Every structure is written in C-alpha cells, then in structure tokens.
Coordinates of C-alpha atoms in Angstrom, one line a residue:
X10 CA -24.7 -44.7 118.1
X11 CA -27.3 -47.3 118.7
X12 CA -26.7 -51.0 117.6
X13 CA -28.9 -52.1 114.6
X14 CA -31.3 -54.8 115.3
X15 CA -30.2 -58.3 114.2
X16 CA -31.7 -59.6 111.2
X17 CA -32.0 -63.0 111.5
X18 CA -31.6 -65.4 107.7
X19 CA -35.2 -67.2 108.1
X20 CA -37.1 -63.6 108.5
X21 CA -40.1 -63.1 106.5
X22 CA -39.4 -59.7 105.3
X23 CA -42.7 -57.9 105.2
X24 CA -44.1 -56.0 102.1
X25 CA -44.2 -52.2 102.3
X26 CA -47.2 -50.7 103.1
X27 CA -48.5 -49.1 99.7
X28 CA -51.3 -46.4 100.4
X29 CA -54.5 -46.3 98.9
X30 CA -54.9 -43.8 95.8
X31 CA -57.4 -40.9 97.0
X32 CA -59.6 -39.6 94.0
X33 CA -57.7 -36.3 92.5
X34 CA -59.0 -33.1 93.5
X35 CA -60.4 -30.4 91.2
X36 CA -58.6 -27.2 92.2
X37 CA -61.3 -24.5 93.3
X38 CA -61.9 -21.6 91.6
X39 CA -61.4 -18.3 93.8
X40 CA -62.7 -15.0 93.5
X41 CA -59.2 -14.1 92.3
X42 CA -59.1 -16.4 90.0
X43 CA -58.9 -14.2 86.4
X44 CA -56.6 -12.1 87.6
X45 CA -53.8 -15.3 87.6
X46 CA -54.7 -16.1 84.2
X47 CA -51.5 -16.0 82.3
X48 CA -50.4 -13.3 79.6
X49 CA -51.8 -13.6 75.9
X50 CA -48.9 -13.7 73.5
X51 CA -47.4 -10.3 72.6
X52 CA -49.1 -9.5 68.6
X53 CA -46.7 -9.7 66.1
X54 CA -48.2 -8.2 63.0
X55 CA -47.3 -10.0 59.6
X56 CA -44.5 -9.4 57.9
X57 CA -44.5 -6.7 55.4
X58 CA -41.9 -5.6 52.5
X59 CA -40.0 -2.0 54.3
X60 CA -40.4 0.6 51.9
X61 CA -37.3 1.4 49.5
X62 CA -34.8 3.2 51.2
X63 CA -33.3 6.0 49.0
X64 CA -30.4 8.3 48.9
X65 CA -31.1 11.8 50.0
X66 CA -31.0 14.0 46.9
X67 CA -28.4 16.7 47.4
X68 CA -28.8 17.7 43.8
X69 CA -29.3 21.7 43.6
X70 CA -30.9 21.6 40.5
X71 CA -34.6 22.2 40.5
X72 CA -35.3 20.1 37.9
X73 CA -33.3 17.0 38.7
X74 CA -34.9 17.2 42.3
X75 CA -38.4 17.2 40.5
X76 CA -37.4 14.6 38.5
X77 CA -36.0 12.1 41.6
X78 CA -39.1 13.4 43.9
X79 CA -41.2 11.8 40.8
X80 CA -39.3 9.4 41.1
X81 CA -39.8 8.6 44.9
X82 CA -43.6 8.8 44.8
X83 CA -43.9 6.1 41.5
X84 CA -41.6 4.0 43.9
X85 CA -43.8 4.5 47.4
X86 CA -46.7 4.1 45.3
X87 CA -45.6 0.6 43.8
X88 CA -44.6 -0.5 47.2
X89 CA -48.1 0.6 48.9
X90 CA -49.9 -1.9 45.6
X91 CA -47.4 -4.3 46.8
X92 CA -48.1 -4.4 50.7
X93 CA -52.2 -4.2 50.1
X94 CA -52.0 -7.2 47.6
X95 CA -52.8 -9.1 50.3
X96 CA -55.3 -7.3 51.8
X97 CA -57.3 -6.8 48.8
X98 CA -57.2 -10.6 47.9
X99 CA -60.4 -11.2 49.3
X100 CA -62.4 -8.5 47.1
X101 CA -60.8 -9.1 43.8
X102 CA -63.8 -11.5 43.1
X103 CA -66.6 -8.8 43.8
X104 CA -64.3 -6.4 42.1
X105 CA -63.9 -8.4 39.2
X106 CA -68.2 -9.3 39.6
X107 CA -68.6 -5.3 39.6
X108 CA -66.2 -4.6 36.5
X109 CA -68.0 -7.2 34.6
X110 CA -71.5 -5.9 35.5
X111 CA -71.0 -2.3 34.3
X112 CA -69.3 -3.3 31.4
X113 CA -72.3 -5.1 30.6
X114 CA -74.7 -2.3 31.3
X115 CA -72.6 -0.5 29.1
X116 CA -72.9 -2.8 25.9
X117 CA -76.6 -2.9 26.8
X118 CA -76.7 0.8 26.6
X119 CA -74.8 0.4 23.5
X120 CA -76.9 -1.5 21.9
X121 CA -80.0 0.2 23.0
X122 CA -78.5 3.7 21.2
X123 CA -77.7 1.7 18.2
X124 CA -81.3 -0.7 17.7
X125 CA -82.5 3.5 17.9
X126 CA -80.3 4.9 14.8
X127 CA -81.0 1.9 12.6
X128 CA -85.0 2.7 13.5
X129 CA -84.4 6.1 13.0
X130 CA -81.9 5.7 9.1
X131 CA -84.9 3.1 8.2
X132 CA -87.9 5.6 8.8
X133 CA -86.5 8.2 7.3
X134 CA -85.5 6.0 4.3
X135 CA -88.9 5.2 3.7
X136 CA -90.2 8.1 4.5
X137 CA -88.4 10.2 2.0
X138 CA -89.2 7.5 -0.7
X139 CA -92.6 8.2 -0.3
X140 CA -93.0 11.5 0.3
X141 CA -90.7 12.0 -3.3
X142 CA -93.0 9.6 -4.9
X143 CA -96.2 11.2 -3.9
X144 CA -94.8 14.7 -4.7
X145 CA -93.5 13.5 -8.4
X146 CA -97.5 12.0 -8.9
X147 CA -99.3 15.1 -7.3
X148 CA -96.9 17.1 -9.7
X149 CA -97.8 15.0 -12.6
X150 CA -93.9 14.6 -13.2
X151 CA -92.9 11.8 -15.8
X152 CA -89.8 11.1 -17.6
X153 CA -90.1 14.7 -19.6
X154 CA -90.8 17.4 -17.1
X155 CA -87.3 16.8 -15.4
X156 CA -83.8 18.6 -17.0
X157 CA -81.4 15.6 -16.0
X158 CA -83.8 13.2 -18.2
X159 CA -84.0 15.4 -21.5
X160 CA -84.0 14.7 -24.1
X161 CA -86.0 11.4 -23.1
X162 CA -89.2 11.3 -23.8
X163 CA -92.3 10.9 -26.1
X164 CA -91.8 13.3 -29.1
X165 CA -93.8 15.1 -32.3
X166 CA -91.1 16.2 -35.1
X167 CA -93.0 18.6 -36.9
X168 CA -90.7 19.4 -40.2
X169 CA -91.0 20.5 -43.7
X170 CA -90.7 19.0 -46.7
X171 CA -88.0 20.8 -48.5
X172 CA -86.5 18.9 -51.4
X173 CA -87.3 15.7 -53.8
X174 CA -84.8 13.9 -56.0
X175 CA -86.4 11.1 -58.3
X176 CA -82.9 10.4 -60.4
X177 CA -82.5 7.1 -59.2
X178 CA -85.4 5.5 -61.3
X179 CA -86.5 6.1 -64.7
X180 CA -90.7 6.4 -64.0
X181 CA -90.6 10.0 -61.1
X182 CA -94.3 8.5 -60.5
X183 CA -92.1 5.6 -58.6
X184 CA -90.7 7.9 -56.1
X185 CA -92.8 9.9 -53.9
X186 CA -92.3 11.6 -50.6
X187 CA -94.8 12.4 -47.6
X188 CA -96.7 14.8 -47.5
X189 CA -96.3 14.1 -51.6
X190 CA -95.7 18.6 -52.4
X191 CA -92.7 20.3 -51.8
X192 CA -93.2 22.9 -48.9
X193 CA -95.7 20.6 -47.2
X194 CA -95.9 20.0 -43.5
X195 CA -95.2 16.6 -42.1
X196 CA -94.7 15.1 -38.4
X197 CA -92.9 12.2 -37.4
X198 CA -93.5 10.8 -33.9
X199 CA -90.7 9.2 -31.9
X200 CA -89.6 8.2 -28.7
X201 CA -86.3 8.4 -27.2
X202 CA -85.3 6.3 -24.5
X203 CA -81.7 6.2 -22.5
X204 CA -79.9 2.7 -21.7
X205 CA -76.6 3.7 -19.7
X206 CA -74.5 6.3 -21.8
X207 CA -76.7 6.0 -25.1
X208 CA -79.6 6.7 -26.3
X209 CA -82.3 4.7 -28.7
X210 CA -85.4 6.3 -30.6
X211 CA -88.2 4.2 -31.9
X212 CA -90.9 5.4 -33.9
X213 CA -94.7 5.0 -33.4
X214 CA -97.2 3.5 -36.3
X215 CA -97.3 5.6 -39.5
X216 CA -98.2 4.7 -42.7
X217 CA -95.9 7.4 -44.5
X218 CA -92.9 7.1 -42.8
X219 CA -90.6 3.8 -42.3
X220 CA -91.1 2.0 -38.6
X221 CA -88.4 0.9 -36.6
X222 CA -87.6 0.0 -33.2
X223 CA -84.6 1.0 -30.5
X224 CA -82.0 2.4 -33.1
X225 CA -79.1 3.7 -31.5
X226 CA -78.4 7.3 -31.5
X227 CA -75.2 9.1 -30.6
X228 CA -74.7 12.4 -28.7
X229 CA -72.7 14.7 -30.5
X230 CA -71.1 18.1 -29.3
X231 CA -72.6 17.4 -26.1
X232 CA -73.2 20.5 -24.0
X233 CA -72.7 22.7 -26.5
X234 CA -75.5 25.0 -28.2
X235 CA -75.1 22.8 -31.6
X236 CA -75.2 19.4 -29.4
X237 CA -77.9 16.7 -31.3
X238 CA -78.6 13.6 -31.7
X239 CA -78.2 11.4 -34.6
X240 CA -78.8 8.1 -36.0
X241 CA -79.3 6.1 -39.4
X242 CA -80.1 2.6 -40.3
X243 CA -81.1 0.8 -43.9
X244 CA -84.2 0.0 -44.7
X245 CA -86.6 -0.6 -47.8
X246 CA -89.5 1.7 -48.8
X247 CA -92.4 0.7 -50.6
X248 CA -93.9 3.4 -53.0
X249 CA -97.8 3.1 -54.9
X250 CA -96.9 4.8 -57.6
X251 CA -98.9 7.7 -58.4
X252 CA -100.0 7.3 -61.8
X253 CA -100.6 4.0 -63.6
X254 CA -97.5 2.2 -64.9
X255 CA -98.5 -1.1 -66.6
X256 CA -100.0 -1.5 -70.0
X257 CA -103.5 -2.4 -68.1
X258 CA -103.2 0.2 -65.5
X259 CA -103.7 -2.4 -62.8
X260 CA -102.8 -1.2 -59.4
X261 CA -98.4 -1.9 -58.6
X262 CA -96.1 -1.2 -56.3
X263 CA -92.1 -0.8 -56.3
X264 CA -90.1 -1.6 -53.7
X265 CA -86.7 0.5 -53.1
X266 CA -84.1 -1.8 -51.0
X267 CA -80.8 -0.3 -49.5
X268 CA -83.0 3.4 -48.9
X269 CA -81.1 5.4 -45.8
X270 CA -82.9 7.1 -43.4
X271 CA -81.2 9.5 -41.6
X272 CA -82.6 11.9 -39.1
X273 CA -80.5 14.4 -36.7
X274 CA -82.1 16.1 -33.4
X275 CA -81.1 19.2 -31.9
X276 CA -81.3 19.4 -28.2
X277 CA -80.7 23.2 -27.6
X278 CA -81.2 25.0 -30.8
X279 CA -84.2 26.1 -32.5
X280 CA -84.8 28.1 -36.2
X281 CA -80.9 28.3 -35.9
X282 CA -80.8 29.7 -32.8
X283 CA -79.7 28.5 -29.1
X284 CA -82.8 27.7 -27.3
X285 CA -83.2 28.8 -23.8
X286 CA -86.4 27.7 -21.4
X287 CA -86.1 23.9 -22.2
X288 CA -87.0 23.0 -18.5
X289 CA -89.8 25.3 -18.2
X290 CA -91.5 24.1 -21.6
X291 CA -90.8 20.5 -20.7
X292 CA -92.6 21.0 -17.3
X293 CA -95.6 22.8 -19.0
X294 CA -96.6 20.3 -21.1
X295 CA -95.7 17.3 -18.5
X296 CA -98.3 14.1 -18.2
X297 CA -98.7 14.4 -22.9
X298 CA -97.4 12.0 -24.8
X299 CA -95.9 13.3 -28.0
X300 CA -95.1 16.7 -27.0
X301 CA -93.7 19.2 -29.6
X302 CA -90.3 19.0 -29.9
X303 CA -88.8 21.9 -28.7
X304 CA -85.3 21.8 -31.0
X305 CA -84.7 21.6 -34.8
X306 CA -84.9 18.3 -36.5
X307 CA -83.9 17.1 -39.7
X308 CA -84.5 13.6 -41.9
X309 CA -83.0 12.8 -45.0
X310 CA -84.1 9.4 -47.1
X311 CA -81.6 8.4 -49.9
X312 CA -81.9 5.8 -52.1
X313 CA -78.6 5.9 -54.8
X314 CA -78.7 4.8 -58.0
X315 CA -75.7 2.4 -57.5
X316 CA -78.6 0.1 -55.7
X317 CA -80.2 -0.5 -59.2
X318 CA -83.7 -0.6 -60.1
X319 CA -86.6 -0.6 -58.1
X320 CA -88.3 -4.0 -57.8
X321 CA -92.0 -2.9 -59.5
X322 CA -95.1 -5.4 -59.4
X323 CA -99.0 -5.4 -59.7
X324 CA -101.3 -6.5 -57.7
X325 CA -100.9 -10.4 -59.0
X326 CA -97.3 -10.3 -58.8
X327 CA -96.3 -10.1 -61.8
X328 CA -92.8 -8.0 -62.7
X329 CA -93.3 -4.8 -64.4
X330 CA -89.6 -4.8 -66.2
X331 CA -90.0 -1.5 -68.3
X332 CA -88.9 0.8 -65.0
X333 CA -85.2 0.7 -65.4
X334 CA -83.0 2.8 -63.2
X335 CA -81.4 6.3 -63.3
X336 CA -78.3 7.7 -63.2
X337 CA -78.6 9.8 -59.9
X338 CA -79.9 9.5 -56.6
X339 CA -83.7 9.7 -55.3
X340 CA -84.0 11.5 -51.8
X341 CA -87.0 13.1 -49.7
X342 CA -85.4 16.0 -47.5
X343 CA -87.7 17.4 -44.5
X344 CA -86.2 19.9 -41.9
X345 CA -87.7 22.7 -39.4
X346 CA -85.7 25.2 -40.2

C-alpha cells in the first residue's frame, strides 16, 4: 500500500472543478417511436344496479308459476327504467318539448271542431226560425188556424134571443132586450185572449150590448165534450125606453145598476152535440177577424128586484119618480141552441 501524500497545515486547498451545464437535449423521435407509446387505461364501464336476483320457482302449480314469472318480468322491467334513467337524462327536455307540442295541436284541434258545432247549432237556429216564420206568413197562419191556440182568437157569437123578464120594474117599456122581439137573431163579437193558464175575453164596440175589457174566464170540464168557458162581471145598463114615460113625453132614459152579464162558451159542442172538425174549420177561415164561432154560446143579463128601482131621467135631468120597482127579476136570455 502506497504512503499518502503529506498534507502540509498552510496548503491552499483548491476548489473542485464544477463542470459547465450543457443545454438539455430533446430526445429524437424514431421511426419506432408509436409503437413504445404506453397502454391506454383498461375501460371500466360505469357502475350499474345488478338486476334482482330471485329464487328459482320450484312451485308445480301452473298458475302460481304464471303468477311469479309476472312477477319477474314487472321486476326486470323496473330495473331496466332504473339503469336507462341516466341515459335518457339528456332527452327528457325534447321529450318533455314534444309532449307539450302535441298536446297543444291537440287543443287546437279541439277547439277548431268545437268553433264548427257552435257555427253549425247557430245556423241552423236561425235558419229554422226563419224558415217557420215564412211558412206560418205564406200559410196565412194567425193565432186561430192552429189547435194548441183554440179557443183564442177573434170571434162572432151569433145567438138567439129566447126569453124576456121585465118584473123588476113597474113601466115593461123600461126594460128592453137586443134585438128588442123574442126569437130574434143577435151577434155579440168578442175576443179571447190567453195570459199563462187563463183566459180573458173582451168585447168589441156595440151599441146594444154592454162593453168591457179583459174579464177573466175560467175553463171548465176541460177536455171533455161539455168543456166551456165562462165568465160574469157587474155592470149597469142604460135603456131608452120605448114608449114615452113622462107627463110631456120628452125623451128619458133609466139606468139599471147591479145588472149581471153572464155568458158561457162551448169549446167542442155544437146544437147539443160534440163537435168534431174544429182544426179544419179554424184553418179555413184563417187571416178573418171575427170568425163564426164554431161551439154553442149562451148570455144571460139579470137585473133582480132586490136592486130597487131603476134610476129614470129626461133629457134635462130631471128625475122621473113615478117608475117604482117590481117584485121579480128583469132578464134578457140569448142562446144558439
């Protein structure tokens, strides 16, 4: 073994020699170069729930192993919606965007079809309004040529006079009666309207019968052959006598208060009789006023002699006090039968 060369204590020691840094080098590519490229990662697909794991049916029953295979297929099929949640995230919006839109074109088409049957109710609405008001004027039809509105109508009562009763006053020239000789004809003319349920007649402009206006008349026996209508008020009936009755024969008049009129109308008999062809005659004479009546009638004025004496006067006013009353009643009785 060689000696080691003495060091002596006042050496300089020298510094080490540090060598200079060299730029780094780039490493070449070769030819071979993709061939060393490492490995991708091995794919690990996402986890995903296993599919329920179920006994194996040894039931021998055919119908519990229909029932369990049921079952098994609801089960796989709620664990297939289950795993594809996630897959069909992303198209739950256009999903949703498509749902909306056909439901949409559905209302639309909705309310197309409907806008079309309201069009449809309202033409033929007025169309049939029309069509039965221009067939009731080219028919000439008015509230007499049509069954459900008799008995209304516009009316002549032709009658007969058939009895006269002067006991209620003590002059008979004080108490006359239209057409003024027993058997005589006379005709009344009355309209009879219909408010709800009941009916009202009013009576046109004659000197030789009272006027009145909308007096209630009530249907009795109603669809039977004796069913009428019949009505009666009070009034007061001024007579010109018919021979003189004051000491100067000046012109007078008496006036009978409390007088009844009563009149009673048959709607489907005639001399007695049912009467058949009501429509039929109705319709013939449609568009007149004051058709014949096609029933019976009757009219009865009373005055009774429990009303006292008539009120007489002439022309000047003045009382004429010898006409006392009578001890009966004074009537006028017309009928058509």
């Amino acid at each position: 073994m060689a000696p080691m060369p003495p060091i002596a204590e006042d050496e300089v020691v020298g510094k080490p020699m540090v060598l200079p840094r060299g730029p780094l080098r780039i490493p070449q590519k070769t030819r071979r170069g993709p061939m060393n490229r490492p490995a991708p990662p091995p794919y690990v697909p996402a986890p995903h729930p296993s599919p329920p794991l179920y006994k194996e049916d040894t039931m021998s029953d055919s119908s519990s192993t229909s029932g369990f295979a049921s079952i098994k297929l609801e089960n796989y099929k709620k664990w297939q919606d289950e795993s594809g949640s996630d897959d069909e995230g992303d198209g739950r919006g256009s999903k949703d965007r498509q749902w909306f839109g056909s439901r949409l074109g559905r209302w639309l088409k909705f309310g197309f079809l409907a806008l079309m049957a309201v069009g449809i109710v309202v033409g033929l609405a007025v169309g049939l309004t029309f069509g039965l008001r221009d067939k009731q004027s080219s028919d000439g039809s008015n509230d007499t040529d049509s069954s459900n509105l008799y008995p209304v109508g516009s009316y002549s009562f032709e009658s007969t006079l058939q009895n006269i009763s002067t006991a209620c006053t003590s002059r008979s020239s004080t108490w006359r009666c239209y057409p003024y000789s027993q058997g005589s004809n006379a005709t009344f003319f009355w309209s009879i309207s219909r408010s709800g349920s009941s009916y009202n007649v009013s009576s046109s402009e004659n000197p030789f019968a009272p006027s009145f206006s909308n007096k209630t008349a009530t249907l009795l026996d109603q669809g039977k052959p004796t069913e009428r209508l019949s009505f009666a008020f009070d009034t007061s009936r001024t007579i010109i006598p018919s021979e003189p009755i004051t000491p100067t024969n000046r012109a007078a008049k008496c006036t009978y208060s409390s007088t009844l009129f009563q009149a009673t109308i048959w709607t489907r008999r005639s001399g007695g009789r049912e009467l058949s062809g009501i429509d039929d005659l109705l319709k013939r004479k449609a568009g007149r006023k004051f058709v014949a009546w096609p029933g019976d009638v009757q009219v009865f004025q009373m005055r009774p002699y429990k009303a006292g004496p008539p009120n007489c006067e002439d022309t000047d006013g003045n009382k004429i006090t010898d006409i006392q009353g009578g001890y009966g009643d004074c009537s006028c009785e017309y009928s058509s039968f």
